[in-house]
Short mmCIF file of C-alpha atoms in Angstrom, two decimals:
data_model
loop_
_atom_site.label_atom_id
_atom_site.label_comp_id
_atom_site.label_asym_id
_atom_site.label_seq_id
_atom_site.Cartn_x
_atom_site.Cartn_y
_atom_site.Cartn_z
CA UNK A 1171 56.16 16.50 13.91
CA UNK A 1172 59.10 18.45 15.38
CA UNK A 1173 59.29 22.22 15.73
CA UNK A 1174 62.03 23.81 13.65
CA UNK A 1175 64.48 26.58 14.45
CA UNK A 1176 62.84 29.87 15.38
CA UNK A 1177 63.16 32.60 12.75
CA UNK A 1178 66.28 34.70 12.69
CA UNK A 1179 66.21 38.33 13.75
CA UNK A 1180 66.69 39.50 10.13
CA UNK A 1181 63.19 39.21 8.62
CA UNK A 1182 60.62 41.80 9.59
CA UNK A 1183 57.66 40.47 11.58
CA UNK A 1184 54.49 39.74 9.64
CA UNK A 1185 52.45 40.75 12.68
CA UNK A 1186 53.66 42.94 15.52
CA UNK A 1187 51.56 43.90 18.54
CA UNK A 1188 52.84 46.49 20.99
CA UNK A 1189 51.36 47.52 24.33
CA UNK A 1190 47.83 46.42 23.48
CA UNK A 1191 45.30 47.21 26.21
CA UNK A 1192 41.65 46.37 26.81
CA UNK A 1193 39.41 46.84 29.85
CA UNK A 1194 35.83 45.87 30.63
CA UNK A 1195 33.95 48.06 33.12
CA UNK A 1196 37.22 49.29 34.55
CA UNK A 1197 38.71 45.79 34.91
CA UNK A 1198 41.84 45.24 32.83
CA UNK A 1199 41.73 42.21 30.52
CA UNK A 1200 44.89 43.12 28.56
CA UNK A 1201 47.48 45.37 30.18
CA UNK A 1202 50.04 46.29 27.55
CA UNK A 1203 50.85 42.95 25.88
CA UNK A 1204 53.42 42.49 23.12
CA UNK A 1205 53.60 39.76 20.49
CA UNK A 1206 55.51 39.36 17.21
CA UNK A 1207 55.14 36.69 14.53
CA UNK A 1208 57.71 36.04 11.81
CA UNK A 1209 57.61 34.30 8.41
CA UNK A 1210 57.84 30.52 8.65
CA UNK A 1211 57.01 30.17 12.33
CA UNK A 1212 54.34 28.47 14.37
CA UNK A 1213 53.96 30.62 17.47
CA UNK A 1214 52.18 29.24 20.53
CA UNK A 1215 50.01 31.35 22.83
CA UNK A 1216 49.52 29.98 26.34
CA UNK A 1217 47.97 31.19 29.56
CA UNK A 1218 45.56 30.21 32.29
CA UNK A 1219 41.85 30.77 31.81
CA UNK A 1220 41.25 34.49 32.18
CA UNK A 1221 44.84 35.42 31.27
CA UNK A 1222 43.79 37.48 28.24
CA UNK A 1223 44.30 35.04 25.34
CA UNK A 1224 40.65 35.06 24.24
CA UNK A 1225 40.44 38.83 24.62
CA UNK A 1226 43.44 39.28 22.32
CA UNK A 1227 41.94 37.00 19.67
CA UNK A 1228 38.60 38.82 19.87
CA UNK A 1229 40.32 42.19 19.48
CA UNK A 1230 42.19 40.98 16.40
CA UNK A 1231 38.98 39.49 14.98
CA UNK A 1232 36.95 42.66 15.58
CA UNK A 1233 34.68 41.37 18.34
CA UNK A 1234 36.12 43.92 20.80
CA UNK A 1235 37.81 47.27 20.21
CA UNK A 1236 41.22 47.78 21.80
CA UNK A 1237 41.62 50.68 24.22
CA UNK A 1238 45.20 51.36 23.17
CA UNK A 1239 48.36 49.99 21.63
CA UNK A 1240 49.85 49.55 18.17
CA UNK A 1241 49.40 46.76 15.62
CA UNK A 1242 51.49 46.41 12.47
CA UNK A 1243 50.61 43.92 9.72
CA UNK A 1244 53.01 43.28 6.82
CA UNK A 1245 54.91 46.43 7.81
CA UNK A 1246 51.84 48.69 7.77
CA UNK A 1247 50.44 50.15 10.97
CA UNK A 1248 46.70 49.53 11.39
CA UNK A 1249 44.86 52.10 13.46
CA UNK A 1250 42.45 51.10 16.18
CA UNK A 1251 39.56 50.41 16.32
CA UNK A 1252 39.76 47.75 13.63
CA UNK A 1253 36.02 47.58 12.99
CA UNK A 1254 33.66 44.63 12.83
CA UNK A 1255 35.90 42.61 10.46
CA UNK A 1256 38.95 43.11 12.63
CA UNK A 1257 42.19 42.46 10.79
CA UNK A 1258 40.70 40.07 8.20
CA UNK A 1259 41.01 42.66 5.43
CA UNK A 1260 44.63 43.31 6.44
CA UNK A 1261 45.82 39.74 5.97
CA UNK A 1262 44.76 37.73 9.04
CA UNK A 1263 42.72 34.54 8.79
CA UNK A 1264 40.97 33.02 11.80
CA UNK A 1265 39.98 29.48 12.74
CA UNK A 1266 37.92 29.40 15.91
CA UNK A 1267 37.30 26.47 18.23
CA UNK A 1268 33.79 25.81 16.85
CA UNK A 1269 35.23 26.00 13.27
CA UNK A 1270 32.18 27.90 11.94
CA UNK A 1271 31.01 25.14 9.55
CA UNK A 1272 27.36 24.38 8.77
CA UNK A 1273 26.68 20.59 8.85
CA UNK A 1274 24.39 20.57 5.79
CA UNK A 1275 26.65 22.74 3.60
CA UNK A 1276 29.18 21.27 1.19
CA UNK A 1277 32.92 21.85 1.17
CA UNK A 1278 32.55 23.76 -2.11
CA UNK A 1279 29.77 25.99 -0.76
CA UNK A 1280 31.80 26.93 2.31
CA UNK A 1281 34.84 27.80 0.23
CA UNK A 1282 32.73 29.81 -2.24
CA UNK A 1283 31.64 32.15 0.56
CA UNK A 1284 35.18 33.54 0.54
CA UNK A 1285 35.03 34.23 -3.21
CA UNK A 1286 32.50 37.02 -2.86
CA UNK A 1287 29.52 35.09 -1.59
CA UNK A 1288 29.21 37.45 1.38
CA UNK A 1289 29.30 40.67 -0.69
CA UNK A 1290 26.24 42.89 -0.90
CA UNK A 1291 23.89 42.35 -3.84
CA UNK A 1292 23.30 39.51 -6.24
CA UNK A 1293 26.36 37.86 -7.68
CA UNK A 1294 26.60 34.73 -9.77
CA UNK A 1295 29.13 32.21 -8.46
CA UNK A 1296 31.39 30.80 -11.20
CA UNK A 1297 31.04 27.26 -9.90
CA UNK A 1298 33.35 25.67 -12.46
CA UNK A 1299 36.22 28.00 -11.68
CA UNK A 1300 35.48 27.77 -7.96
CA UNK A 1301 35.57 23.96 -8.06
CA UNK A 1302 39.00 24.11 -9.71
CA UNK A 1303 40.28 26.52 -7.06
CA UNK A 1304 38.98 24.38 -4.20
CA UNK A 1305 40.33 21.13 -5.69
CA UNK A 1306 43.76 22.71 -6.21
CA UNK A 1307 43.80 24.06 -2.64
CA UNK A 1308 42.84 20.71 -1.11
CA UNK A 1309 45.41 18.87 -3.23
CA UNK A 1310 48.13 21.37 -2.32
CA UNK A 1311 47.70 20.56 1.36
CA UNK A 1312 47.23 16.82 0.84
CA UNK A 1313 43.62 16.77 2.06
CA UNK A 1314 41.55 13.96 0.58
CA UNK A 1315 38.08 15.51 0.69
CA UNK A 1316 35.60 15.72 -2.20
CA UNK A 1317 34.35 19.27 -2.85
CA UNK A 1318 30.74 18.01 -2.91
CA UNK A 1319 30.96 16.29 0.48
CA UNK A 1320 28.76 17.84 3.17
CA UNK A 1321 30.35 18.86 6.46
CA UNK A 1322 28.40 16.24 8.43
CA UNK A 1323 30.08 13.54 6.31
CA UNK A 1324 33.58 14.61 7.39
CA UNK A 1325 35.56 13.33 10.35
CA UNK A 1326 36.46 15.84 13.10
CA UNK A 1327 40.04 16.17 11.86
CA UNK A 1328 38.87 16.67 8.26
CA UNK A 1329 36.64 19.50 9.45
CA UNK A 1330 39.53 21.11 11.29
CA UNK A 1331 41.81 20.80 8.26
CA UNK A 1332 39.11 22.23 6.02
CA UNK A 1333 38.68 25.23 8.33
CA UNK A 1334 42.44 25.90 8.19
CA UNK A 1335 42.67 25.55 4.41
CA UNK A 1336 39.55 27.67 3.97
CA UNK A 1337 41.19 30.45 5.99
CA UNK A 1338 44.35 30.17 3.86
CA UNK A 1339 42.37 30.22 0.62
CA UNK A 1340 40.25 33.15 1.73
CA UNK A 1341 43.33 35.26 2.45
CA UNK A 1342 44.99 34.24 -0.84
CA UNK A 1343 42.02 35.67 -2.72
CA UNK A 1344 42.58 39.08 -1.11
CA UNK A 1345 46.37 39.32 -1.07
CA UNK A 1346 49.22 39.68 -3.51
CA UNK A 1347 50.43 36.40 -5.04
CA UNK A 1348 53.14 34.83 -2.91
CA UNK A 1349 52.58 37.05 0.13
CA UNK A 1350 52.92 35.06 3.37
CA UNK A 1351 49.71 34.37 5.24
CA UNK A 1352 49.01 35.02 8.92
CA UNK A 1353 46.65 32.52 10.54
CA UNK A 1354 45.22 32.56 14.05
CA UNK A 1355 44.10 29.11 15.24
CA UNK A 1356 42.10 29.27 18.47
CA UNK A 1357 42.31 25.78 20.02
CA UNK A 1358 41.51 23.88 16.80
CA UNK A 1359 42.46 20.52 18.36
CA UNK A 1360 40.44 20.68 21.58
CA UNK A 1361 37.72 18.28 20.39
CA UNK A 1362 39.97 16.09 18.21
CA UNK A 1363 40.98 12.57 19.21
CA UNK A 1364 44.63 12.73 20.25
CA UNK A 1365 45.60 10.27 17.52
CA UNK A 1366 44.33 12.68 14.83
CA UNK A 1367 46.12 15.81 16.05
CA UNK A 1368 49.29 14.95 14.11
CA UNK A 1369 47.24 14.89 10.89
CA UNK A 1370 46.27 18.51 11.46
CA UNK A 1371 49.83 19.37 12.46
CA UNK A 1372 51.01 18.15 9.06
CA UNK A 1373 48.98 20.99 7.55
CA UNK A 1374 50.75 23.44 9.88
CA UNK A 1375 54.06 21.99 8.67
CA UNK A 1376 53.12 22.88 5.10
CA UNK A 1377 52.17 26.40 6.14
CA UNK A 1378 55.51 26.83 7.90
CA UNK A 1379 57.38 25.53 4.83
CA UNK A 1380 55.56 28.11 2.67
CA UNK A 1381 56.79 30.91 4.90
CA UNK A 1382 53.42 31.60 6.55
CA UNK A 1383 53.03 32.51 10.22
CA UNK A 1384 50.62 30.65 12.50
CA UNK A 1385 49.48 31.70 15.96
CA UNK A 1386 48.34 28.54 17.76
CA UNK A 1387 46.29 29.06 20.92
CA UNK A 1388 46.21 25.94 23.07
CA UNK A 1389 46.04 24.62 26.62
CA UNK A 1390 47.92 21.44 25.71
CA UNK A 1391 51.54 21.89 26.79
CA UNK A 1392 52.75 18.75 25.01
CA UNK A 1393 51.11 20.02 21.83
CA UNK A 1394 52.83 23.39 22.12
CA UNK A 1395 56.22 21.77 22.80
CA UNK A 1396 55.78 19.48 19.80
CA UNK A 1397 54.68 21.86 17.08
CA UNK A 1398 55.74 25.44 17.87
CA UNK A 1399 58.96 27.37 17.29
CA UNK A 1400 58.33 30.00 19.97
CA UNK A 1401 55.72 30.48 22.65
CA UNK A 1402 54.28 33.56 24.32
CA UNK A 1403 52.60 33.27 27.72
CA UNK A 1404 50.02 35.64 29.19
CA UNK A 1405 49.37 35.87 32.91
CA UNK A 1406 46.59 37.96 34.51
CA UNK A 1407 46.18 40.06 31.36
CA UNK A 1408 49.89 40.84 31.04
CA UNK A 1409 52.87 39.38 29.23
CA UNK A 1410 54.63 36.71 31.32
CA UNK A 1411 57.27 36.10 28.66
CA UNK A 1412 58.20 34.82 25.21
CA UNK A 1413 60.77 32.09 24.65
CA UNK A 1414 61.97 29.59 22.09
CA UNK A 1415 60.30 26.23 22.37
CA UNK A 1416 63.41 24.22 21.62
CA UNK A 1417 64.88 23.07 24.92
CA UNK A 1418 61.82 24.13 26.93
CA UNK A 1419 60.10 21.68 29.28
CA UNK A 1420 56.59 21.37 30.64
CA UNK A 1421 57.81 22.71 33.99
CA UNK A 1422 59.28 25.76 32.23
CA UNK A 1423 55.91 26.54 30.65
CA UNK A 1424 53.98 25.88 33.86
CA UNK A 1425 56.26 28.29 35.70
CA UNK A 1426 55.51 30.98 33.12
CA UNK A 1427 51.77 30.29 33.17
CA UNK A 1428 51.31 30.15 36.94
CA UNK A 1429 54.32 32.06 38.17
CA UNK A 1430 55.37 29.01 40.18
CA UNK A 1431 56.88 25.59 39.63
CA UNK A 1432 54.73 22.64 38.66
CA UNK A 1433 53.19 20.85 41.60
CA UNK A 1434 52.04 17.28 41.27
CA UNK A 1435 49.07 16.14 43.28
CA UNK A 1436 49.99 13.63 45.98
CA UNK A 1437 47.87 10.55 45.50
CA UNK A 1438 46.86 8.60 48.57
CA UNK A 1439 46.21 4.92 48.09
CA UNK A 1440 42.52 4.34 47.52
CA UNK A 1441 40.77 2.61 50.41
CA UNK A 1442 38.56 0.08 48.65
CA UNK A 1443 36.34 -2.50 50.34
CA UNK A 1444 36.44 -5.31 47.80
CA UNK A 1445 34.05 -7.35 49.96
CA UNK A 1446 31.32 -4.78 49.38
CA UNK A 1447 29.50 -4.86 46.05
CA UNK A 1448 30.82 -2.45 43.42
CA UNK A 1449 28.89 0.81 43.29
CA UNK A 1450 28.83 0.49 39.49
CA UNK A 1451 29.49 -2.48 37.26
CA UNK A 1452 29.20 -3.47 33.63
CA UNK A 1453 28.28 -7.06 32.81
CA UNK A 1454 28.93 -8.24 29.23
CA UNK A 1455 28.11 -4.69 28.12
CA UNK A 1456 28.02 -4.19 24.35
CA UNK A 1457 27.44 -1.02 22.32
CA UNK A 1458 28.61 0.25 18.95
CA UNK A 1459 32.28 0.11 20.00
CA UNK A 1460 32.31 -1.54 23.41
CA UNK A 1461 32.11 -5.34 23.18
CA UNK A 1462 31.18 -7.81 25.91
CA UNK A 1463 32.86 -5.68 28.56
CA UNK A 1464 33.01 -6.53 32.29
CA UNK A 1465 34.13 -3.77 34.64
CA UNK A 1466 33.66 -3.00 38.33
CA UNK A 1467 34.07 0.36 40.05
CA UNK A 1468 34.28 0.55 43.86
CA UNK A 1469 33.62 3.36 46.30
CA UNK A 1470 36.67 5.52 46.98
CA UNK A 1471 38.63 4.85 43.79
CA UNK A 1472 39.32 6.57 40.49
CA UNK A 1473 39.23 4.16 37.57
CA UNK A 1474 40.75 5.48 34.34
CA UNK A 1475 39.72 4.24 30.91
CA UNK A 1476 41.86 4.93 27.84
CA UNK A 1477 42.65 3.62 24.38
CA UNK A 1478 42.98 4.64 20.76
CA UNK A 1479 40.22 6.47 18.89
CA UNK A 1480 37.40 3.99 18.19
CA UNK A 1481 38.44 1.68 21.04
CA UNK A 1482 35.22 2.38 22.95
CA UNK A 1483 36.80 4.78 25.45
CA UNK A 1484 34.54 7.67 24.45
CA UNK A 1485 31.42 5.46 24.35
CA UNK A 1486 31.72 3.67 27.70
CA UNK A 1487 30.61 6.54 30.03
CA UNK A 1488 27.48 7.10 27.93
CA UNK A 1489 26.62 3.39 28.01
CA UNK A 1490 27.07 3.18 31.78
CA UNK A 1491 24.92 6.28 32.28
CA UNK A 1492 22.23 5.25 29.81
CA UNK A 1493 22.80 8.19 27.48
CA UNK A 1494 23.36 5.59 24.74
CA UNK A 1495 21.37 2.39 24.50
CA UNK A 1496 23.39 -0.80 24.85
CA UNK A 1497 22.89 -3.61 22.36
CA UNK A 1498 23.25 -6.24 25.07
CA UNK A 1499 24.52 -6.78 28.58
CA UNK A 1500 23.57 -4.95 31.74
CA UNK A 1501 24.67 -2.40 34.31
CA UNK A 1502 24.60 -2.83 38.09
CA UNK A 1503 24.00 -0.07 40.64
CA UNK A 1504 25.13 -1.13 44.14
CA UNK A 1505 24.81 -4.78 43.11
CA UNK A 1506 21.27 -4.35 41.69
CA UNK A 1507 21.00 -5.23 38.01
CA UNK A 1508 19.63 -2.65 35.57
CA UNK A 1509 18.93 -4.18 32.18
CA UNK A 1510 17.91 -0.94 30.50
CA UNK A 1511 19.74 1.97 32.14
CA UNK A 1512 18.48 5.48 31.45
CA UNK A 1513 19.87 8.83 32.63
CA UNK A 1514 16.90 9.20 35.02
CA UNK A 1515 17.48 5.77 36.59
CA UNK A 1516 21.20 6.43 36.83
CA UNK A 1517 20.70 9.76 38.60
CA UNK A 1518 18.19 8.16 40.97
CA UNK A 1519 20.97 5.69 41.85
CA UNK A 1520 23.45 8.51 42.43
CA UNK A 1521 25.33 8.16 39.13
CA UNK A 1522 26.09 11.39 37.25
CA UNK A 1523 27.85 12.12 33.96
CA UNK A 1524 30.08 15.03 32.92
CA UNK A 1525 30.10 14.72 29.09
CA UNK A 1526 33.09 15.50 26.90
CA UNK A 1527 31.39 18.27 24.94
CA UNK A 1528 30.36 20.66 27.69
CA UNK A 1529 29.15 23.32 25.26
CA UNK A 1530 26.61 21.09 23.54
CA UNK A 1531 25.81 18.48 26.18
CA UNK A 1532 27.06 19.72 29.55
CA UNK A 1533 25.39 23.08 29.94
CA UNK A 1534 23.33 25.72 28.19
CA UNK A 1535 25.45 28.63 27.00
CA UNK A 1536 22.39 30.90 26.76
CA UNK A 1537 21.42 30.45 30.43
CA UNK A 1538 23.03 32.03 33.46
CA UNK A 1539 25.42 30.18 35.74
CA UNK A 1540 22.66 30.10 38.37
CA UNK A 1541 20.14 28.57 35.97
CA UNK A 1542 22.63 25.92 34.84
CA UNK A 1543 23.56 25.03 38.42
CA UNK A 1544 19.92 24.89 39.53
CA UNK A 1545 18.68 22.31 37.02
CA UNK A 1546 19.30 19.20 39.22
CA UNK A 1547 17.56 20.84 42.19
CA UNK A 1548 14.42 22.42 40.73
CA UNK A 1549 12.26 19.50 41.85
CA UNK A 1550 13.38 19.91 45.46
CA UNK A 1551 13.20 23.72 45.47
CA UNK A 1552 9.82 24.14 43.78
CA UNK A 1553 6.60 24.54 45.68
CA UNK A 1554 3.75 24.49 43.21
CA UNK A 1555 4.45 27.22 40.66
CA UNK A 1556 7.07 28.90 42.87
CA UNK A 1557 10.80 28.22 42.81
CA UNK A 1558 13.06 29.06 45.74
CA UNK A 1559 15.50 31.12 43.70
CA UNK A 1560 16.99 32.75 46.80
CA UNK A 1561 17.97 29.34 48.19
CA UNK A 1562 19.29 28.20 44.83
CA UNK A 1563 21.36 31.37 44.52
CA UNK A 1564 22.90 30.89 47.98
CA UNK A 1565 23.81 27.31 47.11
CA UNK A 1566 25.30 28.35 43.74
CA UNK A 1567 27.28 31.22 45.26
CA UNK A 1568 28.73 28.95 47.94
CA UNK A 1569 29.82 26.43 45.28
CA UNK A 1570 31.35 29.12 43.06
CA UNK A 1571 33.36 30.45 46.02
CA UNK A 1572 34.48 26.97 47.11
CA UNK A 1573 35.64 26.06 43.61
CA UNK A 1574 37.15 29.51 42.98
CA UNK A 1575 35.18 30.01 39.78
CA UNK A 1576 35.93 33.28 37.98
CA UNK A 1577 33.89 35.41 37.99
CA UNK A 1578 32.16 34.40 41.24
CA UNK A 1579 28.89 35.75 39.86
CA UNK A 1580 25.99 33.33 39.53
CA UNK A 1581 24.12 35.83 37.34
CA UNK A 1582 26.85 35.74 34.67
CA UNK A 1583 26.06 33.96 31.40
CA UNK A 1584 27.47 30.44 31.39
CA UNK A 1585 28.66 30.89 27.80
CA UNK A 1586 30.80 33.89 28.82
CA UNK A 1587 32.93 31.83 31.22
CA UNK A 1588 36.26 30.39 30.14
CA UNK A 1589 36.45 26.67 29.41
CA UNK A 1590 38.08 25.82 32.72
CA UNK A 1591 35.52 27.77 34.73
CA UNK A 1592 32.66 26.21 32.77
CA UNK A 1593 34.01 22.79 33.65
CA UNK A 1594 34.34 23.68 37.34
CA UNK A 1595 30.71 24.87 37.33
CA UNK A 1596 29.52 21.57 35.83
CA UNK A 1597 31.57 19.43 38.19
CA UNK A 1598 30.51 21.54 41.17
CA UNK A 1599 26.87 21.35 40.17
CA UNK A 1600 26.86 17.59 40.10
CA UNK A 1601 29.02 17.24 43.22
CA UNK A 1602 26.35 19.25 45.04
CA UNK A 1603 23.97 16.34 44.38
CA UNK A 1604 26.35 14.16 46.50
CA UNK A 1605 26.63 11.36 43.92
CA UNK A 1606 27.94 7.89 44.61
CA UNK A 1607 29.55 7.66 41.15
CA UNK A 1608 30.80 10.39 38.82
CA UNK A 1609 31.47 9.51 35.19
CA UNK A 1610 33.97 11.90 33.60
CA UNK A 1611 34.46 11.96 29.83
CA UNK A 1612 37.58 13.99 28.89
CA UNK A 1613 37.07 16.27 31.93
CA UNK A 1614 40.00 18.61 31.25
CA UNK A 1615 39.62 19.03 27.49
CA UNK A 1616 40.45 22.65 26.69
CA UNK A 1617 41.20 23.42 30.35
CA UNK A 1618 44.32 25.29 31.47
CA UNK A 1619 46.97 23.83 33.76
CA UNK A 1620 45.78 25.74 36.83
CA UNK A 1621 42.15 24.68 36.45
CA UNK A 1622 43.28 21.09 35.77
CA UNK A 1623 45.09 21.05 39.09
CA UNK A 1624 41.97 22.30 40.90
CA UNK A 1625 39.75 19.73 39.16
CA UNK A 1626 42.14 16.90 40.09
CA UNK A 1627 42.07 18.08 43.70
CA UNK A 1628 38.26 18.19 43.75
CA UNK A 1629 38.03 14.66 42.40
CA UNK A 1630 40.56 13.22 44.86
CA UNK A 1631 38.88 14.93 47.82
CA UNK A 1632 35.52 13.50 46.77
CA UNK A 1633 36.88 9.95 46.45
CA UNK A 1634 38.42 10.20 49.92
CA UNK A 1635 34.85 10.78 51.14
CA UNK A 1636 33.64 7.62 49.39
CA UNK A 1637 32.60 8.74 45.90
CA UNK A 1638 33.70 6.54 42.99
CA UNK A 1639 34.97 8.04 39.73
CA UNK A 1640 35.35 6.61 36.26
CA UNK A 1641 37.45 8.90 34.04
CA UNK A 1642 37.58 8.18 30.30
CA UNK A 1643 40.37 10.12 28.62
CA UNK A 1644 43.23 9.94 26.14
CA UNK A 1645 45.25 12.34 28.31
CA UNK A 1646 47.86 10.07 29.92
CA UNK A 1647 49.18 12.74 32.26
CA UNK A 1648 45.69 13.16 33.68
CA UNK A 1649 45.52 9.44 34.41
CA UNK A 1650 48.94 9.48 36.08
CA UNK A 1651 47.76 12.31 38.34
CA UNK A 1652 44.28 10.97 39.14
CA UNK A 1653 43.80 7.25 38.65
CA UNK A 1654 44.20 4.40 41.12
CA UNK A 1655 43.91 1.92 38.28
CA UNK A 1656 43.55 2.23 34.51
CA UNK A 1657 41.96 -0.16 32.03
CA UNK A 1658 43.10 0.05 28.42
CA UNK A 1659 40.51 -0.72 25.75
CA UNK A 1660 41.25 -2.18 22.35
CA UNK A 1661 38.41 -2.72 19.88
CA UNK A 1662 35.93 -2.45 22.70
CA UNK A 1663 37.58 -4.98 25.01
CA UNK A 1664 39.94 -4.65 27.96
CA UNK A 1665 43.47 -5.48 26.80
CA UNK A 1666 45.43 -4.32 29.86
CA UNK A 1667 45.05 -2.99 33.40
CA UNK A 1668 47.59 -0.89 35.30
CA UNK A 1669 47.55 -0.08 39.01
CA UNK A 1670 49.25 2.29 41.43
CA UNK A 1671 52.87 3.16 40.69
CA UNK A 1672 52.70 1.21 37.42
CA UNK A 1673 50.55 4.00 35.96
CA UNK A 1674 53.10 6.09 34.06
CA UNK A 1675 52.89 7.88 30.71
CA UNK A 1676 55.33 5.42 29.14
CA UNK A 1677 53.48 2.39 30.51
CA UNK A 1678 50.14 3.74 29.29
CA UNK A 1679 51.50 4.50 25.83
CA UNK A 1680 53.04 1.04 25.66
CA UNK A 1681 49.78 -0.62 26.70
CA UNK A 1682 47.76 1.41 24.20
CA UNK A 1683 50.04 1.00 21.17
CA UNK A 1684 51.78 -2.32 21.79
CA UNK A 1685 50.55 -5.36 19.92
CA UNK A 1686 51.29 -7.46 22.97
CA UNK A 1687 48.55 -7.62 25.60
CA UNK A 1688 49.85 -6.74 29.06
#
């Protein structure tokens, strides 16, 4: 999908934000930002974690009240505060990162909620008419989903597409026929396999062709360059700039986001003692996707693993850690065979896992940063019924300062941190255990460019001290920055291996998509 020409200056903006401000306890989160969206445009919103993107979305959605500024929707000024429903009743639809879909509910039931199912009092749902509306809406956007399918039966990309179409349909019910829609998509692709992102982008193409306006919030610079017409960048709560996407480069966007040119991490050649046993090895390992796989990881190196969706890339870290049971084969820790690895045995051997879905598997959003960071150490810091919370707090505070986590407050709720800072907390927590092997599964998913750079630096510094890293990801740029060698999986087997200077984005793409085995 290729972004089209930005809109001309003639049409009036569908949404115009002027000098919007918001502070929390005297600390400015938004300091007079401007943003305008026009008919038939996909508009990107970029910025480092903590730049104000999430605050803006929450103000528009009614989670927070703005302190000042003006907002105009479809030519009508909307006074602040917007109230609990935000700008939904004024023509804005929202798709959040978690999509807001209940696994046991059907497609039809979710769509019916927008037809009055949330109104006060008893109201009979005209299911026949509703089924016709839903079927027509799905057909219009080329989405092959049965209205009676439950959400847990859908693929991740089908769920994302459903959330987008549901937002469109919900606004159509409330607006004049033919009036352009305004949709706000808050990182809808962050948990999608890279190969499925284009499927969702085809839906955005249809919205653009209809004359709708889409605000796409993302950390993925390639994604923004591919799909948007214009991009606005926030920095430290303020407006860093707005520019047309056509002709822009990654370095242009990085300069806007960070206020400096892109810096690439200098990789030093890994010092690997191949005469020593590998710190972690797979021997004929077989799972649901992985098949008869042999792989060795040595101290001091970063081994990347990549491949298409379903290749086994996403399964391998879990199999090595014991989070998923293997069907056959074995794992070796420091040359010692483990036929039935479990997370407890892996951690005892110094192997730790940073899972891809940090919100569901990596940490507890309802606990504080201190409580999350203390979990691996409670056994060492407990004396009978007493826990050395003072010692745990000192350790956590030192780690937060070293990793430059924002805010550097161990009492803050983990769920209130930005994605990049959550990831730094998880990586820092497990690095404090001084592991021999760290398994990373999509470690920079939903993480901004500045936090990515810091995570890469942390990983390289740790490997220079002897830690081994296995990084499973579909992000080729990440592998170019981090990996000493990369294995490419195809149908659960290794089809290619790249080393050193041969690890480039083009070479990785060729190895992943080519029918010829390298």
